[in-house]
mmCIF file of C-alpha atoms and ligand atoms in Angstrom:
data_model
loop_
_atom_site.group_PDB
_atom_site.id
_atom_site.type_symbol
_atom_site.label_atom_id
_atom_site.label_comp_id
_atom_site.label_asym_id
_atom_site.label_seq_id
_atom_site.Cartn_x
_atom_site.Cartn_y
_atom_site.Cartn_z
ATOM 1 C CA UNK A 1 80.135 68.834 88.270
ATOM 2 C CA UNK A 2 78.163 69.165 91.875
ATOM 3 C CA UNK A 3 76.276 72.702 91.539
ATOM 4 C CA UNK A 4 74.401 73.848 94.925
ATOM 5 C CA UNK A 5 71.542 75.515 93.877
ATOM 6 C CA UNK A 6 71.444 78.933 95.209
ATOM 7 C CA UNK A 7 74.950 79.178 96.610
ATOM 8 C CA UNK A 8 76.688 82.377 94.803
ATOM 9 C CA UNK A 9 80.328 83.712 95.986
ATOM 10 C CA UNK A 10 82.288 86.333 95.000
ATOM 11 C CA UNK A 11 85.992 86.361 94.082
ATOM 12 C CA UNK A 12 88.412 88.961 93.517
ATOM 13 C CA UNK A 13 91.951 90.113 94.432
ATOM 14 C CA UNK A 14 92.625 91.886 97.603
ATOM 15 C CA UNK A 15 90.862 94.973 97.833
ATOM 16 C CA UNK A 16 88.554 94.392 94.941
ATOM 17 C CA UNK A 17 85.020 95.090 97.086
ATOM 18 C CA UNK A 18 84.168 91.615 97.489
ATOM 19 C CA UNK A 19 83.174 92.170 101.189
ATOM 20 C CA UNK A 20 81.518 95.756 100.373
ATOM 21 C CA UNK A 21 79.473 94.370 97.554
ATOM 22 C CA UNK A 22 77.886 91.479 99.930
ATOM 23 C CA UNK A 23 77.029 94.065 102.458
ATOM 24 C CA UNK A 24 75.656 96.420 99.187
ATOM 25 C CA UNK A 25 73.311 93.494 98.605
ATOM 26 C CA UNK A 26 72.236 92.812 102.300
ATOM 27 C CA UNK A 27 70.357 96.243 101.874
ATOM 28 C CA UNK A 28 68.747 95.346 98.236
ATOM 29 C CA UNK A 29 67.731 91.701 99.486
ATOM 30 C CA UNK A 30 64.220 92.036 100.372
ATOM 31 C CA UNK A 31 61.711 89.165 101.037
ATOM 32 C CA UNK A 32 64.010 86.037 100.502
ATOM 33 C CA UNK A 33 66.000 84.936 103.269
ATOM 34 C CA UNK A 34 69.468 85.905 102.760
ATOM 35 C CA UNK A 35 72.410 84.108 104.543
ATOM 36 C CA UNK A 36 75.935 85.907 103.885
ATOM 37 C CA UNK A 37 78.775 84.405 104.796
ATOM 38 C CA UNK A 38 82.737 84.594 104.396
ATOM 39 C CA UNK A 39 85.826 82.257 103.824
ATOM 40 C CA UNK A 40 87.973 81.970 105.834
ATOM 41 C CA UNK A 41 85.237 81.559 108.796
ATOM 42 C CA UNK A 42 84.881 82.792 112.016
ATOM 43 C CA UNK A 43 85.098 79.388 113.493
ATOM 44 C CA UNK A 44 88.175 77.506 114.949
ATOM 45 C CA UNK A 45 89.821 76.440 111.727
ATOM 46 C CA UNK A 46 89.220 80.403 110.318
ATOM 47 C CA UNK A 47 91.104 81.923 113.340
ATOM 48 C CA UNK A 48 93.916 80.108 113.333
ATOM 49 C CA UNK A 49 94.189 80.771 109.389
ATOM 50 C CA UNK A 50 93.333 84.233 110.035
ATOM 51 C CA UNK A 51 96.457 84.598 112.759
ATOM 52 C CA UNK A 52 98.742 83.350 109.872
ATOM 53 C CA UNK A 53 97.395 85.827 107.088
ATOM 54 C CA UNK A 54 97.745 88.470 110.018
ATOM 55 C CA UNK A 55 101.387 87.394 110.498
ATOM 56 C CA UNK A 56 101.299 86.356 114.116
ATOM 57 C CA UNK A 57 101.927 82.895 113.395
ATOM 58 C CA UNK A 58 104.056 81.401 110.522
ATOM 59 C CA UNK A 59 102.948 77.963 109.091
ATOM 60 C CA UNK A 60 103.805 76.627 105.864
ATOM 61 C CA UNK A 61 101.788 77.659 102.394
ATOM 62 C CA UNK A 62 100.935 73.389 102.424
ATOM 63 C CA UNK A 63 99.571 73.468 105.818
ATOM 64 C CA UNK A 64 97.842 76.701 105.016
ATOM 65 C CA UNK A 65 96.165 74.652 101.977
ATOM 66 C CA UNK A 66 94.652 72.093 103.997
ATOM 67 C CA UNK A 67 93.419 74.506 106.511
ATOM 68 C CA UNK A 68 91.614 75.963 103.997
ATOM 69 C CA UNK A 69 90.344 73.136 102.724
ATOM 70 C CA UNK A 70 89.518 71.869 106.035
ATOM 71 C CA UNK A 71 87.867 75.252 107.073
ATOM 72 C CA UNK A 72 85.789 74.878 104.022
ATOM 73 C CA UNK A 73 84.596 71.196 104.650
ATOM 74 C CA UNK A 74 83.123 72.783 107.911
ATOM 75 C CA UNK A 75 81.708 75.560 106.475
ATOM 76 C CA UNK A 76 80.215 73.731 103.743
ATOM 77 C CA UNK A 77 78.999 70.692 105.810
ATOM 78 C CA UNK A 78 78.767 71.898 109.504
ATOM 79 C CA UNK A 79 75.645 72.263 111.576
ATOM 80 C CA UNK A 80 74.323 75.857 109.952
ATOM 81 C CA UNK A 81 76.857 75.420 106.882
ATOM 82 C CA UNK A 82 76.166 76.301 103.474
ATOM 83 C CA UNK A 83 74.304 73.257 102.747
ATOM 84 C CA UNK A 84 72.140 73.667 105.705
ATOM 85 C CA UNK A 85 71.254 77.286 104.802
ATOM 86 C CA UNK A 86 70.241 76.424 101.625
ATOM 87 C CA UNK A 87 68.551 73.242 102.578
ATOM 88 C CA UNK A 88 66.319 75.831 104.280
ATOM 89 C CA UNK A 89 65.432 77.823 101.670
ATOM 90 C CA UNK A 90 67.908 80.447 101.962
ATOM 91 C CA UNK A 91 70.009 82.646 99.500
ATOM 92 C CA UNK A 92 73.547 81.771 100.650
ATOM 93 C CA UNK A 93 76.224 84.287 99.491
ATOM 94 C CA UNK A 94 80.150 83.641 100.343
ATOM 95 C CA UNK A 95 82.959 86.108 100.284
ATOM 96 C CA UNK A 96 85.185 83.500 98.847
ATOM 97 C CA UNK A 97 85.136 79.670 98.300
ATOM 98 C CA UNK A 98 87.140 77.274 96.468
ATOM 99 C CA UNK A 99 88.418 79.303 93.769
ATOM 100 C CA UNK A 100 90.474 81.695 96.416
ATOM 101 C CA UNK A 101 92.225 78.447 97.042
ATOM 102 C CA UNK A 102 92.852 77.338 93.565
ATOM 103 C CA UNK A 103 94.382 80.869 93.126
ATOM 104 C CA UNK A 104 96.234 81.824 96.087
ATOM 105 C CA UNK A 105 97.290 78.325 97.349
ATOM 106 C CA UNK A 106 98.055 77.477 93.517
ATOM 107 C CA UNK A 107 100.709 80.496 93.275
ATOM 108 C CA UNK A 108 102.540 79.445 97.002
ATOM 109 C CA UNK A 109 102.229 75.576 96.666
ATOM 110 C CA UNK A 110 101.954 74.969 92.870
ATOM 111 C CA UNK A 111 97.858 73.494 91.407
ATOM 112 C CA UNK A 112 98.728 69.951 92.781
ATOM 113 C CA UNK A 113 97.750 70.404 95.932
ATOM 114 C CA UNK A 114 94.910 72.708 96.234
ATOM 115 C CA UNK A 115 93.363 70.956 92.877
ATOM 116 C CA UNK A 116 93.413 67.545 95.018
ATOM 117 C CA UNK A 117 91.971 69.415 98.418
ATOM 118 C CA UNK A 118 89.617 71.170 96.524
ATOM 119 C CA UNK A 119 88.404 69.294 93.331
ATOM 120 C CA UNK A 120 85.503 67.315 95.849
ATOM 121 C CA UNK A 121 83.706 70.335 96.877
ATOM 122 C CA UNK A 122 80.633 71.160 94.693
ATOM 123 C CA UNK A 123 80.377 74.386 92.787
ATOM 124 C CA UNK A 124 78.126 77.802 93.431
ATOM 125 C CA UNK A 125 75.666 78.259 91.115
ATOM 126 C CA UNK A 126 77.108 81.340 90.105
ATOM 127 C CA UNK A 127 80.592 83.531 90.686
ATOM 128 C CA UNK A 128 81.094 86.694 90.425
ATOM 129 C CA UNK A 129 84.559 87.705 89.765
ATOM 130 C CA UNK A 130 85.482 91.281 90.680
ATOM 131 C CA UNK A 131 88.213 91.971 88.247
ATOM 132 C CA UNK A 132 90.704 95.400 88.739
ATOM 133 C CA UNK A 133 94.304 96.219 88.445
ATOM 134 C CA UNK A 134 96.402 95.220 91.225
ATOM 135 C CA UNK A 135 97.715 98.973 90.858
ATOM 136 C CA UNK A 136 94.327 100.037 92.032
ATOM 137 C CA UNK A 137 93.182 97.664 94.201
ATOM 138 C CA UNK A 138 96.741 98.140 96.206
ATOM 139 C CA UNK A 139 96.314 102.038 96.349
ATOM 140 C CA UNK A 140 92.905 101.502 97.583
ATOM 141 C CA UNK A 141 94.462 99.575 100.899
ATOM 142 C CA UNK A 142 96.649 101.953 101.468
ATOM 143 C CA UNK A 143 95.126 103.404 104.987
ATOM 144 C CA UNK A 144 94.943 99.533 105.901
ATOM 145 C CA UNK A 145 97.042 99.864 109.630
ATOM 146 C CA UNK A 146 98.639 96.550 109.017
ATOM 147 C CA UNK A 147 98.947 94.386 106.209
ATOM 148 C CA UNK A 148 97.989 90.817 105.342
ATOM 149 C CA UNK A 149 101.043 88.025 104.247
ATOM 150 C CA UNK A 150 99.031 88.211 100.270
ATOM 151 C CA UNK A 151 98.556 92.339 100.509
ATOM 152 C CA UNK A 152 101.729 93.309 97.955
ATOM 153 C CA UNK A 153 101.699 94.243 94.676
ATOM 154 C CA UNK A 154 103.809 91.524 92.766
ATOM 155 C CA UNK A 155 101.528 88.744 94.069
ATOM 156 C CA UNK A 156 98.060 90.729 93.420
ATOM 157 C CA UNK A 157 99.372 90.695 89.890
ATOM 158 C CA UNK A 158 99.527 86.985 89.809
ATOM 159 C CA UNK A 159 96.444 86.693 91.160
ATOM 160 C CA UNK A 160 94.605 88.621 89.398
ATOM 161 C CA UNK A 161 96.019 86.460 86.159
ATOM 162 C CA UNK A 162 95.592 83.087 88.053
ATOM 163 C CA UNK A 163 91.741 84.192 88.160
ATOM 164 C CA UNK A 164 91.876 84.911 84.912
ATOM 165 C CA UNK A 165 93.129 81.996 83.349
ATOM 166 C CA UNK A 166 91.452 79.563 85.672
ATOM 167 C CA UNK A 167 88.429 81.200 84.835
ATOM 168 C CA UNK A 168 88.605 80.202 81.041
ATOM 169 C CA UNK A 169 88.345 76.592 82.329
ATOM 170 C CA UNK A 170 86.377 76.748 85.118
ATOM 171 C CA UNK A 171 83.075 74.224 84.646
ATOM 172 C CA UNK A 172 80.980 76.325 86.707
ATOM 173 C CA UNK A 173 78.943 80.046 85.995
ATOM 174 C CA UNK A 174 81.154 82.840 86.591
ATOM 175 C CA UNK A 175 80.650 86.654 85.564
ATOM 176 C CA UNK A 176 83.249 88.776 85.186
ATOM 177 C CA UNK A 177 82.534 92.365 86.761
ATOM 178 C CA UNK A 178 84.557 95.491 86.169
ATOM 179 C CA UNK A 179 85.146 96.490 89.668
ATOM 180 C CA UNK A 180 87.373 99.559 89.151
ATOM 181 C CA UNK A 181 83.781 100.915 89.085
ATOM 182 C CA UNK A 182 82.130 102.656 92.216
ATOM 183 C CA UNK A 183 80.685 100.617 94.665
ATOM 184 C CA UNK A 184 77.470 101.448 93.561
ATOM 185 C CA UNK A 185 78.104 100.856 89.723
ATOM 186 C CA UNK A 186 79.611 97.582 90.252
ATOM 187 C CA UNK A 187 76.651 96.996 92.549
ATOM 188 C CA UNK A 188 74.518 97.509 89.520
ATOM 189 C CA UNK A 189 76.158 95.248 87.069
ATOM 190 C CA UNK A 190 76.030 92.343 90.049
ATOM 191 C CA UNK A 191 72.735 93.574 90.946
ATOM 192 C CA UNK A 192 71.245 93.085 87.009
ATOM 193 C CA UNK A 193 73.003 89.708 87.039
ATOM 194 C CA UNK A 194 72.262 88.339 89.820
ATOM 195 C CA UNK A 195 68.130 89.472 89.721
ATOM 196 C CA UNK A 196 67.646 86.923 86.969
ATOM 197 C CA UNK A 197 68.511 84.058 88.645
ATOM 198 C CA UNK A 198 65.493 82.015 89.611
ATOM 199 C CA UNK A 199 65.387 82.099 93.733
ATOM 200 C CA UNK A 200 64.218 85.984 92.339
ATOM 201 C CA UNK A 201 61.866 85.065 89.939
ATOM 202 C CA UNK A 202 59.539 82.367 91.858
HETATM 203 P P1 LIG B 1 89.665 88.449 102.583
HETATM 204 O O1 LIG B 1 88.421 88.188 101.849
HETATM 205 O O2 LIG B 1 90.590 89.494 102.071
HETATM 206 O O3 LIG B 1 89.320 88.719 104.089
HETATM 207 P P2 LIG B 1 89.450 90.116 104.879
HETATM 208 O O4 LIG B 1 88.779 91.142 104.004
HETATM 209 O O5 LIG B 1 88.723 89.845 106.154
HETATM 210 O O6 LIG B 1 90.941 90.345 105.044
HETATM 211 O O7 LIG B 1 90.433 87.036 102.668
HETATM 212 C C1 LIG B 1 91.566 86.890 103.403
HETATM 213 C C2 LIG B 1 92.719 86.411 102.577
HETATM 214 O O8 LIG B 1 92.702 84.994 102.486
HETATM 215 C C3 LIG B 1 92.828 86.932 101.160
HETATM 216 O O9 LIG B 1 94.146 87.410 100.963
HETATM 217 C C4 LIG B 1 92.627 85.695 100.302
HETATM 218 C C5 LIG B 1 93.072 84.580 101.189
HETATM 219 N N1 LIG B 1 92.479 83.264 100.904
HETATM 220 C C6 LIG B 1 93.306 82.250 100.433
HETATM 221 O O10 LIG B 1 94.504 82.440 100.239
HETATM 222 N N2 LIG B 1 92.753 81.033 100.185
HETATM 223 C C7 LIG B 1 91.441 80.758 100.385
HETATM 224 O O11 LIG B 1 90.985 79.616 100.146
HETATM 225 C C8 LIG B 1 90.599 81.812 100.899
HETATM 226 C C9 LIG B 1 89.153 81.560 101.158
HETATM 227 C C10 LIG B 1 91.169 83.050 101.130
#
């Protein structure tokens, strides 16, 4: 398996702190160069995928596969992608990658698919995987305005087991964090993980 050397992203349910925890580490992230980023992007491919998630279009779960994918192949391989960032030296950390699709595509469209988009991309280095009950990660949404097309309760609980099982066989690094935890605990378990790795110990 393709590993990208200092590419880490974090997985999780909805509302398990993926996006809190990368801004958490912004602040701790001191003399490397540190490049956040998020799937699905900001660019074209991200909005439109973005309008469907935010129900104000409706395209089919196969379509919404490949525009993952297809947001992905941009964000991996597109003028300041992933690859570019880390070409240059920099930490690159991603709210999602290529597991989110493996999960949530896998549980609309069935594995076939998003395996066959997805199985060319190369792996982070390391994931972390913010594990909490559905239960809790739904209450915590709760003051949400709107929610997204994945946001109930009987698909969080699939997801969270999808992670969990495709975890088992998963080729690539991942760490499993208990992210029922504060924000700042679970920042500490990432935090002692993630300060071992080498880019922190040149
Ligand atoms: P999320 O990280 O929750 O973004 P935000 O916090 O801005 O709402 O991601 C949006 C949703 O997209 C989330 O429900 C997971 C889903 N998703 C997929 O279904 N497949 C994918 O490949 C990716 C990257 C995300």
């Amino acid at each position: 398996m393709n590993i990208i050397k200092n590419f880490y992203v974090f997985e999780g349910g909805d509302g398990s702190g993926t996006t809190t925890q990368i801004s958490l580490l912004a602040k701790r992230i001191k003399n490397i160069d540190f490049y956040p980023t998020f799937e699905p992007t900001d660019g074209q491919i991200g909005r439109i995928i973005r309008s469907a998630l935010k129900k104000e279009i409706v395209i089919k779960p196969q379509t919404l596969a490949l525009l993952f994918a297809a947001d992905r192949n941009e964000h991996l391989y597109g003028a300041d992608g992933i690859l570019a960032q880390v070409d240059k030296g920099c930490l690159v950390i991603s709210d999602r990658y290529a597991l989110s699709s493996l999960v949530y595509q896998g549980i609309e469209c069935g594995d076939e698919l998003p395996g066959l988009l997805n199985s060319g991309f190369p792996a982070p280095e390391l994931t972390f995987f913010l594990d909490i009950e559905p239960e809790t990660a739904i209450s915590r949404m709760k003051d949400r305005s709107s929610l997204e097309i994945y946001e109930y309760l009987d698909f969080q609980k699939k997801v969270r087991e999808k992670y969990l099982s495709l975890i088992k066989g998963y080729k690539a690094r991942v760490e499993i964090i208990d992210a029922s935890k504060s924000a700042s605990e679970v920042e500490d378990q990432v935090w002692n993980i993630l300060r071992q790795m080498p880019i922190f110990n040149i």
